[in-house]
Coordinates of C-alpha atoms and ligand atoms in Angstrom, one line a residue:
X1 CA -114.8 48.5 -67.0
X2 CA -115.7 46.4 -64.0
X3 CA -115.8 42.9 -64.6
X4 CA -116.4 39.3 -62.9
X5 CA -113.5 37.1 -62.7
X6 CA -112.9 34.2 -61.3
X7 CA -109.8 33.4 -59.4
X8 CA -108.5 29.7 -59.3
X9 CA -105.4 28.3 -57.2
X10 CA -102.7 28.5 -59.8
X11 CA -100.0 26.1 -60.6
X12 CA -98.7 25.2 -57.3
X13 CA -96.1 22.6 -58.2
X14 CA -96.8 19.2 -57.0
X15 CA -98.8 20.0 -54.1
X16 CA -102.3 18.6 -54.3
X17 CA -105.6 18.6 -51.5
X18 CA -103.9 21.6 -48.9
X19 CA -105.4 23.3 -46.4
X20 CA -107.0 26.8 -46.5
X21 CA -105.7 28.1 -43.4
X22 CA -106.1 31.8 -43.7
X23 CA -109.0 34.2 -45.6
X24 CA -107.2 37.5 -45.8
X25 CA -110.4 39.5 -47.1
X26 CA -113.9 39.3 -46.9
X27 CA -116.4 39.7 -49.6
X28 CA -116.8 43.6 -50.4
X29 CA -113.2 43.9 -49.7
X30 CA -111.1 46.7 -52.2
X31 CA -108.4 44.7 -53.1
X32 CA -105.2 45.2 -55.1
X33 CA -103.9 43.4 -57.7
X34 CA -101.3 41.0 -56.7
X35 CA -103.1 41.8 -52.9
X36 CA -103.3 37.8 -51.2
X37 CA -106.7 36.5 -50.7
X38 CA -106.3 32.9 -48.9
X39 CA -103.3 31.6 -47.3
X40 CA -102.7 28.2 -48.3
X41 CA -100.5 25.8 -46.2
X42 CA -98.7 22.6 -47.1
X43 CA -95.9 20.9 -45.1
X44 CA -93.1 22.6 -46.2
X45 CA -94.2 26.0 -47.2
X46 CA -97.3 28.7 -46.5
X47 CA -98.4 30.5 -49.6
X48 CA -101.1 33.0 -50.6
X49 CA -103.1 33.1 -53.7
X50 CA -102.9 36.4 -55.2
X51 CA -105.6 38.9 -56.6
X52 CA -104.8 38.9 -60.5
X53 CA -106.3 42.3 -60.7
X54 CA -107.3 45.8 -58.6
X55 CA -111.0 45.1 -57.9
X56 CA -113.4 44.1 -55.5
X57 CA -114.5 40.8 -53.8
X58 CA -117.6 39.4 -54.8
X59 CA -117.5 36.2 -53.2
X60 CA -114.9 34.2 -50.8
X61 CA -115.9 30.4 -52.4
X62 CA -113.6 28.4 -50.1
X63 CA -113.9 28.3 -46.0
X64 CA -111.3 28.1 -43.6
X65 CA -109.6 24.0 -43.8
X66 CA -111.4 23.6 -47.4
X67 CA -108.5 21.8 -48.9
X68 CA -107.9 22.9 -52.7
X69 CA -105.7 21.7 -55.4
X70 CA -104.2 23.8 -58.8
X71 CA -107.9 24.7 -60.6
X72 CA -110.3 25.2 -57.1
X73 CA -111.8 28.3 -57.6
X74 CA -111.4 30.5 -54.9
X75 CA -113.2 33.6 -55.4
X76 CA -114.9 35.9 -57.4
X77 CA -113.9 39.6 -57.8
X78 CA -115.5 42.5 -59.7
X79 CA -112.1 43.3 -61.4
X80 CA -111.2 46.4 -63.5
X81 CA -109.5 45.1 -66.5
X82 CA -105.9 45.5 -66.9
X83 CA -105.4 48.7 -68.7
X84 CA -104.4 47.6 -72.3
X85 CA -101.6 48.7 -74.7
X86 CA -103.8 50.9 -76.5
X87 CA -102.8 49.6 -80.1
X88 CA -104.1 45.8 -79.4
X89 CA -107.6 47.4 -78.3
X90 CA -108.1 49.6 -81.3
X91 CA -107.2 46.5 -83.2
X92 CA -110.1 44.3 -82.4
X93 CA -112.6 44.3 -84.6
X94 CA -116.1 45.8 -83.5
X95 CA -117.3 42.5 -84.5
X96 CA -115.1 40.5 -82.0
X97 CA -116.9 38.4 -79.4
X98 CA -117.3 40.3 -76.4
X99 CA -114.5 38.4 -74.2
X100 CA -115.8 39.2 -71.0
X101 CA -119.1 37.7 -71.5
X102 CA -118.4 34.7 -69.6
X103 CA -116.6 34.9 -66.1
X104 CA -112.8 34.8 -66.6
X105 CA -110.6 32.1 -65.2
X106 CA -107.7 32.5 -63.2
X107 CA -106.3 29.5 -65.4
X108 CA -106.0 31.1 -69.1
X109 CA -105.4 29.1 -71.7
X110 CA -108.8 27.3 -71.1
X111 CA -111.0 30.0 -70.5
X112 CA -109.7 32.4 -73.4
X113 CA -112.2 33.6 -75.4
X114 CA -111.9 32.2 -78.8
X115 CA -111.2 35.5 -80.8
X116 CA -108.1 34.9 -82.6
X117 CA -108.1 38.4 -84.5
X118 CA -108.6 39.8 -81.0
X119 CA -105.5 39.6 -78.6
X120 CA -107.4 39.7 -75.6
X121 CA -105.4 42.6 -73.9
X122 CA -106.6 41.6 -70.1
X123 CA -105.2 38.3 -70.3
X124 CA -102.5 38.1 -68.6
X125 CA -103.8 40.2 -65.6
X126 CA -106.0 37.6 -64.9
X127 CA -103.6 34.9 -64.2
X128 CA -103.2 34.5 -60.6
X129 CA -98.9 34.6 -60.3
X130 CA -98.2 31.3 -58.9
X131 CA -98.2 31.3 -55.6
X132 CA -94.6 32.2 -53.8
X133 CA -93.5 30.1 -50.6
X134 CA -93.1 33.0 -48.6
X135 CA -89.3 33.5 -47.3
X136 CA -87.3 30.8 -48.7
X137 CA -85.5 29.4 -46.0
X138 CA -82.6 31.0 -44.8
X139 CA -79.3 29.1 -43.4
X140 CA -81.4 26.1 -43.4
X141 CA -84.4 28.1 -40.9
X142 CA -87.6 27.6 -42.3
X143 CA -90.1 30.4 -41.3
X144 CA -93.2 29.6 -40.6
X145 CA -95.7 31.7 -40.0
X146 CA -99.4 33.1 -40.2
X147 CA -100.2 35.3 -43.4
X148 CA -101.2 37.6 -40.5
X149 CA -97.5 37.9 -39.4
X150 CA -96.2 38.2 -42.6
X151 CA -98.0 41.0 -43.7
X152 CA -97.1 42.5 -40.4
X153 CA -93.4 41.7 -41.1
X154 CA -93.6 43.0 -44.5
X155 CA -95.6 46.4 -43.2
X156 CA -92.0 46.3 -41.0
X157 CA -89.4 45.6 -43.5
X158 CA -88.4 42.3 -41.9
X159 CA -87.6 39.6 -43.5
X160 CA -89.1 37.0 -41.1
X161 CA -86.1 33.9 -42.0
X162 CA -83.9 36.4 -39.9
X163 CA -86.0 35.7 -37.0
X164 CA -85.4 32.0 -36.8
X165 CA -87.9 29.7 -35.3
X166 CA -90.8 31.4 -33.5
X167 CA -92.2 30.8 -30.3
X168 CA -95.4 29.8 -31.3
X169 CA -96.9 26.5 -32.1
X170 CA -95.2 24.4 -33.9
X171 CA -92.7 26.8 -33.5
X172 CA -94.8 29.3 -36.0
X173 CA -93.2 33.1 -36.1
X174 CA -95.5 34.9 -33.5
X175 CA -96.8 38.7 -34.1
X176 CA -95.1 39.2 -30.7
X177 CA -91.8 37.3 -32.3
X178 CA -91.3 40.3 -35.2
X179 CA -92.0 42.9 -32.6
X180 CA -89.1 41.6 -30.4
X181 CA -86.8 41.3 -33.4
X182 CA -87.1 45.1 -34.4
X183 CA -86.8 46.2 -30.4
X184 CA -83.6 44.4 -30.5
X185 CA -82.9 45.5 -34.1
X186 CA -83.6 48.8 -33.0
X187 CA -81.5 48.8 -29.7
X188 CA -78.9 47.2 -31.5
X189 CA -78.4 50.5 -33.8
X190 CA -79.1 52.7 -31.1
X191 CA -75.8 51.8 -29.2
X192 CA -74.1 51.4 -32.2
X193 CA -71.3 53.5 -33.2
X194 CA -71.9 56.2 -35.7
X195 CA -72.3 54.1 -38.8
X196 CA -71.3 51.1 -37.4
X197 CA -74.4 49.2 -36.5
X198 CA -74.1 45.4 -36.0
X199 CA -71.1 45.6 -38.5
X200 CA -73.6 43.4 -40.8
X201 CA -73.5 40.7 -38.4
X202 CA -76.7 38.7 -39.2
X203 CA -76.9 37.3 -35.8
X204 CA -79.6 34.4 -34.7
X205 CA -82.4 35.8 -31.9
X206 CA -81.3 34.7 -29.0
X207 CA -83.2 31.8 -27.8
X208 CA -86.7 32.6 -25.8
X209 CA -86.9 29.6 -22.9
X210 CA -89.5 29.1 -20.3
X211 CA -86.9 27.7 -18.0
X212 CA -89.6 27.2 -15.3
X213 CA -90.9 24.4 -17.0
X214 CA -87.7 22.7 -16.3
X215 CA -87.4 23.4 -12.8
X216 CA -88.3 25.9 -9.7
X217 CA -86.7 29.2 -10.9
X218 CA -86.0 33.4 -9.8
X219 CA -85.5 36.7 -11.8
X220 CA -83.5 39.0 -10.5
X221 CA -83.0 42.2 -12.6
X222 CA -79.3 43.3 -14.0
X223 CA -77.6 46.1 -11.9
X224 CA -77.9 49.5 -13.9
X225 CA -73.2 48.6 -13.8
X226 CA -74.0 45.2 -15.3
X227 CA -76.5 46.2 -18.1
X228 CA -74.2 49.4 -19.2
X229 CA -70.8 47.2 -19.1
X230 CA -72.4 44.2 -20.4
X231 CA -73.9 46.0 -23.8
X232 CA -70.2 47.2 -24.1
X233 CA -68.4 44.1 -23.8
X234 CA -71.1 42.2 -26.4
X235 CA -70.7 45.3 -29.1
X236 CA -66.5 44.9 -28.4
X237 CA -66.2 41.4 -28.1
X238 CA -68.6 41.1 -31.4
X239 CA -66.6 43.7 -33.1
X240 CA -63.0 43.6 -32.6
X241 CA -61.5 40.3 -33.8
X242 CA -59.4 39.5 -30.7
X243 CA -56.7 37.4 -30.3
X244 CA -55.1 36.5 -26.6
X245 CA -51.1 36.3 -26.5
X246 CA -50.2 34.2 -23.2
X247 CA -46.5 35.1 -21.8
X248 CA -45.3 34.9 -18.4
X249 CA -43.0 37.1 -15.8
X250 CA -40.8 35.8 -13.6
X251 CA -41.6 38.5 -10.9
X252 CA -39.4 36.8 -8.3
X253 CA -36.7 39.6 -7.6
X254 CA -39.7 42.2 -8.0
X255 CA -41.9 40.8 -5.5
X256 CA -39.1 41.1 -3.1
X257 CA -38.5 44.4 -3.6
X258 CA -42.5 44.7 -3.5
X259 CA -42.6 43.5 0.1
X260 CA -39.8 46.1 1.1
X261 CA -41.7 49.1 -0.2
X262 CA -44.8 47.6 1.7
X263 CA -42.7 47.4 4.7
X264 CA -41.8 50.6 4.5
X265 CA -45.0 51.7 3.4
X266 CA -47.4 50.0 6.1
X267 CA -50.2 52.5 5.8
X268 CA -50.6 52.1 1.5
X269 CA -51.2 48.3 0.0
X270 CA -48.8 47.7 -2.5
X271 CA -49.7 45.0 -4.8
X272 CA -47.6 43.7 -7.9
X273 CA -50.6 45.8 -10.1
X274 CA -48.6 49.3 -9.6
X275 CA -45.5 47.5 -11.0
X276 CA -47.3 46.7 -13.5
X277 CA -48.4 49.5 -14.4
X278 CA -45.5 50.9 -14.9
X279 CA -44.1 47.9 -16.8
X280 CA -47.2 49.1 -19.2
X281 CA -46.2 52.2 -19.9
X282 CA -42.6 51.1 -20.2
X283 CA -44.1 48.8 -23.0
X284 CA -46.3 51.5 -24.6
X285 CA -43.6 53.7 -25.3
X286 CA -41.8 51.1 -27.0
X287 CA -44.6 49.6 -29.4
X288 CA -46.9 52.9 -30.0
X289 CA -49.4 51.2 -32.0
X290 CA -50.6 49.7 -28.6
X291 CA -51.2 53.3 -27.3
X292 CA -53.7 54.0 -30.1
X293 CA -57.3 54.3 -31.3
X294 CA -59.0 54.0 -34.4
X295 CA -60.9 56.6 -35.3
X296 CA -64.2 56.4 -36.1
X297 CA -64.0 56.2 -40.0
X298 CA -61.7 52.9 -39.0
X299 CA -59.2 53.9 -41.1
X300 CA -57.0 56.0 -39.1
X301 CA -55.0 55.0 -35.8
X302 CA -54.6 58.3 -33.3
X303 CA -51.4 57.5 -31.6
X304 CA -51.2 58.9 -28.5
X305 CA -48.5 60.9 -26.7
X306 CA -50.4 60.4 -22.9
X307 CA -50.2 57.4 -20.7
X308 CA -53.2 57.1 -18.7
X309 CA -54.3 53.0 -17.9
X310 CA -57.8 51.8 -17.0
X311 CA -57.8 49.6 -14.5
X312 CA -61.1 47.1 -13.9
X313 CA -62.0 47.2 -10.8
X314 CA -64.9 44.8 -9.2
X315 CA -67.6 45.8 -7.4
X316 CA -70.8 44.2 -5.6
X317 CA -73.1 45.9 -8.6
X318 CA -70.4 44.9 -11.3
X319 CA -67.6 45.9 -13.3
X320 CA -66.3 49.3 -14.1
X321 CA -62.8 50.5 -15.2
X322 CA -61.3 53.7 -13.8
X323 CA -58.5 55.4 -14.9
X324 CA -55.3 56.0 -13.7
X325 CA -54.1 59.1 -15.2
X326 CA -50.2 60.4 -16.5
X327 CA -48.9 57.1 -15.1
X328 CA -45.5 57.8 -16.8
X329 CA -45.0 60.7 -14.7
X330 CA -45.9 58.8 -11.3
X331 CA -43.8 56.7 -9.0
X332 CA -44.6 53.4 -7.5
X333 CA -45.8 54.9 -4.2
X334 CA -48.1 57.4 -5.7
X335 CA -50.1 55.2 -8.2
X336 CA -50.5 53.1 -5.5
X337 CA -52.4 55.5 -3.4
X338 CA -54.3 56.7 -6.2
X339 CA -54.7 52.9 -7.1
X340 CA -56.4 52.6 -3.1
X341 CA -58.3 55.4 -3.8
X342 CA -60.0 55.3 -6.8
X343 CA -61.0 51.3 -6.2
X344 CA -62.4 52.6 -3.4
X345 CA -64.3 55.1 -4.9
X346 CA -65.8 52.7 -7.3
X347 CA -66.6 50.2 -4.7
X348 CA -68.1 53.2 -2.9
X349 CA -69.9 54.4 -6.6
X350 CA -68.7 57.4 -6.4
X351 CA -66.9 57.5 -9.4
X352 CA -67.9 60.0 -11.7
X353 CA -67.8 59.5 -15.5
X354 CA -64.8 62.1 -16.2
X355 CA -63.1 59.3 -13.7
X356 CA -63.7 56.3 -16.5
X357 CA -62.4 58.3 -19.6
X358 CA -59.4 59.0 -21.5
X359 CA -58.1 55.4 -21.5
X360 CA -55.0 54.3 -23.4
X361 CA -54.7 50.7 -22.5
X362 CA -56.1 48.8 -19.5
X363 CA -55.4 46.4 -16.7
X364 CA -57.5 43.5 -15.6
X365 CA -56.7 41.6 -12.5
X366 CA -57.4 38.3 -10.8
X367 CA -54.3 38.2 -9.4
X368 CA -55.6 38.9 -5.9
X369 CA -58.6 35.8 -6.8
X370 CA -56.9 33.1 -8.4
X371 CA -56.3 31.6 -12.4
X372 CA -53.3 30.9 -15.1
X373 CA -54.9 32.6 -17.4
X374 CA -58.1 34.4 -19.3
X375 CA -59.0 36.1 -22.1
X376 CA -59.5 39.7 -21.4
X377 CA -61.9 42.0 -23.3
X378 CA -60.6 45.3 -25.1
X379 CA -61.7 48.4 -23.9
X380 CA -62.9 49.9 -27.2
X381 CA -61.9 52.3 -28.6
X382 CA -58.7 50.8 -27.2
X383 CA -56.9 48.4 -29.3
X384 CA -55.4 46.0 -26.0
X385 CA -55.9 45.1 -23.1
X386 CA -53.6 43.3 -20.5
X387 CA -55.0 40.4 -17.8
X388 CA -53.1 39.4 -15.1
X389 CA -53.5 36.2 -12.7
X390 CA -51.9 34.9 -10.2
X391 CA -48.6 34.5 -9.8
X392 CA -47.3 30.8 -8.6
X393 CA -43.8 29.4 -7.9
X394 CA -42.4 26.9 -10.7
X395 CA -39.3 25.1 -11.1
X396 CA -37.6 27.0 -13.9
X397 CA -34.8 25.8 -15.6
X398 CA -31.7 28.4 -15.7
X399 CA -29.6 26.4 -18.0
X400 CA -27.6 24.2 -14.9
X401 CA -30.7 23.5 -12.7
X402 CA -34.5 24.0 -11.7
X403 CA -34.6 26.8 -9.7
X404 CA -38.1 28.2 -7.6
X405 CA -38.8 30.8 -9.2
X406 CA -42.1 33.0 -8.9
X407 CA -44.0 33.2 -12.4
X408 CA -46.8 35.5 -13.3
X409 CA -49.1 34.4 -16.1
X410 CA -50.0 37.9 -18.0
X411 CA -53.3 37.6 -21.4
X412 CA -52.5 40.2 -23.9
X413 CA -55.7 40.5 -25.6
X414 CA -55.1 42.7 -29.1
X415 CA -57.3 43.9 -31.8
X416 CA -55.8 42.2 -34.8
X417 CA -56.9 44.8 -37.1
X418 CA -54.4 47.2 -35.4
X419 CA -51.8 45.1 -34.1
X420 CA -50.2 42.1 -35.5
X421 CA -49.3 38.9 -34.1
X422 CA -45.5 39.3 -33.8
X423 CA -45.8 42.7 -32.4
X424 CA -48.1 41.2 -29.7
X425 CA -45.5 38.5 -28.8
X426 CA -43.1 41.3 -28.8
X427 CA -44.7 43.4 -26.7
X428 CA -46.0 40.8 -24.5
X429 CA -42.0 39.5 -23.9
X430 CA -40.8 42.8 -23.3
X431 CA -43.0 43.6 -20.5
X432 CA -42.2 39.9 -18.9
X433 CA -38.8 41.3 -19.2
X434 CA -39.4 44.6 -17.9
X435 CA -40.8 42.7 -14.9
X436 CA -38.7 40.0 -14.8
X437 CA -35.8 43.4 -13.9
X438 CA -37.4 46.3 -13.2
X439 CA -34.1 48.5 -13.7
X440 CA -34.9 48.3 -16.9
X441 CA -37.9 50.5 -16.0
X442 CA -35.2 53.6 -15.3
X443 CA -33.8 53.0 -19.2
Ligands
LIG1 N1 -50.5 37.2 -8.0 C1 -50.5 36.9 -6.7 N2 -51.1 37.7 -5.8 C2 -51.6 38.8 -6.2 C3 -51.6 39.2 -7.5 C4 -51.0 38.3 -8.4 N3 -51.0 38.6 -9.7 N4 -52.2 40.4 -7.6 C5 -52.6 40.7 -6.4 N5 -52.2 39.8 -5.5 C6 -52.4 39.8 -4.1 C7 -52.2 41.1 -3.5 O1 -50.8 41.3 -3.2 C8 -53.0 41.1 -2.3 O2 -52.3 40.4 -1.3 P1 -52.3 40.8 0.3 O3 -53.8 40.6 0.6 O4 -51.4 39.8 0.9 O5 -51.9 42.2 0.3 C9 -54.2 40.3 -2.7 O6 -53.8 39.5 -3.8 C10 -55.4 41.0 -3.1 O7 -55.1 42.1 -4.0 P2 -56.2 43.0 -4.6 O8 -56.9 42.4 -5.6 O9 -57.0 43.6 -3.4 O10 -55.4 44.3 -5.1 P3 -54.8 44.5 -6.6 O11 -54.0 45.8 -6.5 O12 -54.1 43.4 -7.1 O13 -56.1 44.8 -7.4 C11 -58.2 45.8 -8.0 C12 -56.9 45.9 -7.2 C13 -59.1 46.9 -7.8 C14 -57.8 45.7 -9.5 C15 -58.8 44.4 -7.6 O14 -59.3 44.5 -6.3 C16 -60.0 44.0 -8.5 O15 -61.1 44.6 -8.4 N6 -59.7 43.0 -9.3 C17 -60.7 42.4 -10.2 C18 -60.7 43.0 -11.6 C19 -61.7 42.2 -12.4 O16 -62.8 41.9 -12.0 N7 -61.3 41.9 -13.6 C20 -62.0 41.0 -14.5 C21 -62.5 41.8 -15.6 S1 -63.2 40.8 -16.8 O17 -64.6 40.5 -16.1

């Protein structure tokens, strides 16, 4: 049975005189119960006042920037009555007042009809729920915003304190500000791994500036290289918990034999990169875990039994990382051809993608540029990755004197969850060794 009820602002704590700053529905409006029909604001939180039954509006009895405390009436619905246990209906006596013969209150104990031998079934339906400050506050981020945006952000499934502070006034979520967070939500999954998504990382939205209000400014788009490498390096650097193990070579006696190959090799550039590459392998076959993937479940390492190295190469348009293939079964000479060739091809883009896969471990080099030291990003689904800068002479002490010796600074980056910190240092010394006498690459 239709009936009139008011609807009151409930008990809203201490908050007294706030402002109406939202009408969510209009007189004539179907609404449902628990459906919000003004938005209320005070300094700390926005809340709605909620329809206490499935009905329809009658009359809107407040205006936008009315202010209204617990007990303003707000508006008045033709409600159905809550459906009541059956038993308490057939229990009141024919005789009962009618209790819907006066409008009903959104405040109860006060307005209940005085029929004590009739439990008034519908009662509780008409209290309005107190009114909920919308998305506590999460990691200390208030979110503020518009009734409007919330129900958007509900229609969505977000949960609006993940956003952070909006760009709107005030800094007030923005409709706009929820549809970013699900494109970025959205590409975030799509170049996630199967199953892996952000690995739960609840991440704040990167901050939206008008930097031209600071100063004169320019856009210039991303090359097609930069966007691809850079959504790669964000989801690896995000992902695998990297730690950086510093060593350094003395590469003295190699770099002399380095400049005899190149004199005898004056058409091919023979740089200390193809030694170490070699020293790589040399290393890989010793510690095995280092030549190794997980697999996609994370909980299997595929150990491989092939030694092809990636090597980052820089180009005008940005990075990309070729790879060298079966450098175990390729001499010094020949990997640096192939080493000429293929950063030539990148620099040329000519590389194809068959040319950047089947990685087991890569190179990056600054050598050539400058640097003591850096910390390299893994490759994923490779578990390290090996930077190199530039090698400088130091006085080294050889246990009588300080001798000139010339030392190359080498960044093991490892993914801790597959290689441990001792094995890093081990592997890291044993290549500075390997270098430091590269008979030792013939053992
Ligand atoms: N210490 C001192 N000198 C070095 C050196 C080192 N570790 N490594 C190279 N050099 C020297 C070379 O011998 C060469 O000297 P000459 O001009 O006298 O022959 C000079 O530096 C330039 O070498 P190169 O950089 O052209 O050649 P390379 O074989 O060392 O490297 C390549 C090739 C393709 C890896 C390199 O050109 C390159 O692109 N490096 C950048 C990689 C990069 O961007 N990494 C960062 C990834 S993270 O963003």
């Amino acid at each position: 049975m239709a009936t009139s009820i008011e609807v009151k602002v409930p008990d809203i704590g201490n908050y007294q005189n706030i402002p109406v700053i939202e009408l969510l529905v209009k007189p004539g409006d179907v609404v449902k119960k628990d459906q919000g029909l003004v938005s209320l604001e005070s300094d700390k939180a926005t809340m709605e006042v909620p329809s206490p039954v499935a009905g329809i509006v009658k009359s809107l009895l407040v205006k936008l920037g009315d202010t209204v405390s617990e007990g303003s009436l707000v508006a008045v619905l033709d409600g159905e009555t809550a459906a009541a246990p059956a038993p308490a209906v057939a229990a009141a006596p024919a005789s009962a007042p009618a209790p819907a013969a006066a409008t009903r209150s959104a405040t109860p104990p006060a307005a209940a009809p005085s029929a004590p031998a009739a439990p008034r079934p519908d009662a509780e339906a008409f209290v309005a729920k107190p009114p909920v400050p919308h998305e506590a506050p999460a990691q200390g981020l208030p979110a503020h915003a518009s009734p409007a945006v919330r129900l958007f952000a509900r229609e969505l499934g977000v949960d609006l304190a993940r956003i952070g502070q909006g760009t709107g006034r005030k800094n007030r979520l923005t409709k706009e500000d929820v549809q970013n967070f699900v494109k970025r939500a959205v590409a975030g999954q799509a170049s996630a791994p199967s199953g892996g998504g952000d690995g739960g990382l609840k991440l704040l939205p990167w901050p939206q500036i008008d930097f031209s209000k600071f100063g004169e400014v320019q856009s210039k788009p991303l090359s097609r290289i930069k966007k691809l490498s850079g959504a790669n390096l964000a989801r690896n650097w995000a992902m695998i918990p990297h730690v950086t193990q510093n060593d350094e070579a003395d590469i003295t006696e190699m770099d002399a034999f380095r400049k005899k190959l190149g004199e005898e090799n004056k058409d091919l550039k023979i740089t200390p990169l193809v030694f170490l590459i070699k020293a790589v392998v040399a290393a890989l076959r010793k510690f095995p875990s280092f030549n190794a993937s997980l697999d996609a479940s994370g909980e299997q390492l595929i150990l491989k039994q092939y030694f092809h190295i990636g090597i980052a190469v820089d180009t005008p348009d940005g990075l990309v990382v070729p790879v060298l293939r079966d450098c175990d079964r390729k001499g010094l000479v020949t990997l640096a051809q192939e080493l000429g060739e293929i950063s030539a091809k990148a620099r040329d883009k000519k590389l194809a993608p068959g040319d950047m896969q089947g990685g087991c471990f890569s190179i990056s080099s600054l050598g050539g540029i400058g640097g003591t030291g850096f910390t390299p990003i893994i490759n994923a689904p490779e578990v390290a990755i090996l930077g190199v800068s530039k090698s400088a002479m130091k006085p080294m002490w050889n246990g009588k004197e300080f001798a000139p010796r010339l030392m190359l600074p080498l960044s093991l980056s490892y993914d801790h969850r597959v290689v441990d910190g001792a094995e890093a240092a081990r592997f890291a010394a044993y290549l500075a060794q390997t270098l430091g006498d590269i008979r030792r690459l013939l053992l």
